[in-house]
Coordinates of C-alpha atoms in Angstrom, one line a residue:
M14 CA 116.0 48.4 -122.0
R15 CA 113.7 50.6 -119.6
I16 CA 111.5 47.5 -118.9
G17 CA 115.0 45.6 -118.2
L18 CA 115.5 48.3 -115.5
I19 CA 111.9 48.0 -114.2
V20 CA 111.9 44.2 -113.8
C21 CA 115.8 44.7 -112.4
L22 CA 114.7 47.1 -109.7
L23 CA 111.2 44.8 -108.8
L24 CA 113.7 42.0 -108.6
L25 CA 115.9 43.4 -106.0
S26 CA 112.9 45.3 -103.9
S27 CA 111.7 41.7 -103.5
V28 CA 115.3 40.3 -102.5
A29 CA 116.5 43.7 -100.9
P30 CA 114.2 43.3 -97.4
S31 CA 115.3 39.3 -96.5
W32 CA 118.5 40.2 -97.0
A33 CA 118.3 43.2 -94.9
A34 CA 116.6 40.8 -92.2
G35 CA 120.3 38.7 -92.2
N36 CA 121.9 41.1 -91.3
F37 CA 120.3 41.8 -87.8
K38 CA 119.6 39.8 -84.7
T39 CA 117.0 40.8 -82.3
I40 CA 115.4 38.8 -79.8
E41 CA 112.4 40.0 -77.2
S42 CA 113.7 41.3 -73.8
K43 CA 111.6 39.8 -70.4
F44 CA 113.3 43.4 -68.8
S45 CA 113.4 47.2 -69.2
V46 CA 115.2 48.4 -72.0
S47 CA 117.7 50.2 -68.5
E48 CA 117.9 46.8 -67.6
T49 CA 118.7 44.8 -70.2
L50 CA 122.0 46.6 -71.0
D51 CA 122.3 46.8 -67.2
R52 CA 122.7 42.8 -67.2
L53 CA 124.4 43.0 -70.6
T54 CA 127.2 44.6 -69.4
K55 CA 127.4 42.9 -66.2
I56 CA 127.8 39.7 -68.1
L57 CA 130.8 41.8 -70.2
K58 CA 132.4 42.9 -67.6
S59 CA 132.4 39.2 -66.4
K60 CA 134.0 37.7 -69.0
G61 CA 136.2 40.7 -70.0
I62 CA 134.9 42.4 -73.1
K63 CA 135.5 46.2 -72.1
V64 CA 132.1 48.0 -72.3
M65 CA 132.7 51.5 -74.4
A66 CA 129.8 53.6 -74.2
R67 CA 126.4 53.9 -73.8
V68 CA 124.2 55.9 -75.4
D69 CA 120.4 57.3 -74.4
H70 CA 119.1 58.0 -77.8
A71 CA 115.7 58.5 -76.1
A72 CA 118.0 61.4 -73.6
G73 CA 119.3 63.1 -77.5
A74 CA 115.9 63.5 -78.5
K75 CA 113.8 64.7 -75.4
S76 CA 116.9 67.2 -75.6
A77 CA 116.0 68.5 -79.1
G78 CA 112.3 68.4 -77.9
L79 CA 111.2 65.3 -79.3
E80 CA 109.7 62.0 -78.4
L81 CA 111.6 58.2 -78.9
P82 CA 110.0 55.4 -76.9
D83 CA 113.4 54.1 -74.3
T84 CA 116.1 53.5 -76.7
Q85 CA 119.9 52.9 -75.6
L86 CA 122.7 51.9 -77.4
L87 CA 125.8 49.4 -75.6
I88 CA 129.3 50.0 -77.1
F89 CA 131.5 47.2 -76.6
G90 CA 134.1 44.9 -77.6
N91 CA 137.3 43.2 -77.8
P92 CA 140.2 43.7 -78.9
K93 CA 141.9 40.2 -79.4
L94 CA 139.0 39.3 -81.6
G95 CA 138.5 42.7 -83.3
T96 CA 142.1 43.3 -84.0
P97 CA 142.5 40.7 -86.8
L98 CA 139.8 42.1 -88.2
M99 CA 140.8 45.5 -89.2
Q100 CA 144.3 43.6 -89.6
A101 CA 142.4 41.9 -92.5
N102 CA 140.4 45.1 -93.9
R103 CA 140.4 48.6 -91.8
M104 CA 137.9 49.5 -92.9
I105 CA 135.3 46.9 -90.8
G106 CA 136.7 49.4 -87.7
L107 CA 134.0 51.7 -89.1
D108 CA 131.6 48.9 -87.8
L109 CA 133.7 47.9 -84.4
P110 CA 133.8 47.7 -81.5
M111 CA 130.0 45.5 -81.6
K112 CA 126.5 47.8 -80.3
A113 CA 124.1 46.0 -78.9
L114 CA 120.3 48.3 -79.2
A115 CA 117.9 48.2 -76.8
W116 CA 114.5 49.5 -77.5
Q117 CA 110.3 49.5 -76.8
D118 CA 108.1 49.4 -79.3
K119 CA 104.7 50.8 -79.5
A120 CA 103.8 47.8 -77.3
G121 CA 105.9 48.9 -75.0
K122 CA 108.1 45.6 -75.4
V123 CA 111.5 45.9 -75.4
Y124 CA 114.2 44.1 -77.6
L125 CA 117.5 43.1 -78.0
S126 CA 119.5 44.1 -81.4
Y127 CA 122.9 43.7 -82.9
T128 CA 124.6 43.2 -86.7
T129 CA 125.1 39.7 -87.3
P130 CA 128.7 38.9 -87.5
G131 CA 128.2 37.1 -90.7
A132 CA 126.0 40.6 -92.3
L133 CA 130.5 42.5 -90.9
Q134 CA 132.4 39.1 -92.6
A135 CA 130.5 39.9 -96.5
R136 CA 130.0 43.8 -96.0
H137 CA 133.7 44.2 -95.6
E138 CA 134.8 41.4 -97.4
V139 CA 136.5 39.5 -94.9
K140 CA 137.5 36.1 -95.8
E141 CA 140.3 34.6 -93.9
R142 CA 139.2 35.0 -90.7
D143 CA 136.7 31.9 -90.3
K144 CA 137.5 31.1 -87.0
I145 CA 136.5 34.4 -85.2
F146 CA 133.7 35.4 -87.0
G147 CA 132.4 32.1 -85.8
V148 CA 133.5 32.8 -81.9
M149 CA 131.9 35.8 -82.4
T150 CA 128.7 34.6 -83.7
K151 CA 127.8 32.4 -81.1
A152 CA 129.6 34.6 -78.3
L153 CA 126.7 37.0 -78.7
A154 CA 124.0 35.1 -79.0
G155 CA 124.4 34.1 -75.6
L156 CA 125.3 37.2 -73.7
T157 CA 122.9 38.4 -75.3
A158 CA 119.8 35.7 -75.2
A159 CA 121.1 35.7 -71.7
A160 CA 120.6 39.8 -70.9
A161 CA 116.9 38.9 -72.0
G162 CA 116.6 36.5 -70.4
A163 CA 116.0 34.4 -73.1
K164 CA 118.3 31.7 -71.7

């Protein structure tokens, strides 16, 4: 019994990193953290997508006497897309509205990351809204690429 459990745990540990990698999309930005999110905010608003909040995690860390490289979160959404997903499974509201994280690594490179719509669909087992998740996937890829200067 113990050997079976150990084998199972080893298999899961080798699969988990690749599974997690598909849950997030990260692209390098040509701009600073602030400018990346400023650009994303402008692009989202031009498309009629509501920006709800911006959280400066580095400032929060500093206020607690801690250090964190520049890291900011943008919270945004489109009720025309999000509401039908919540009608299918209200628990997806834990992950909506969408979020994009701009962050700087130790080498000074800036990245823009977000949870993929496919990961949200799988996590919340929403099967009947494939078209909406497809629209979200395409839109997020284009919007974030433009904000990061990758497009």
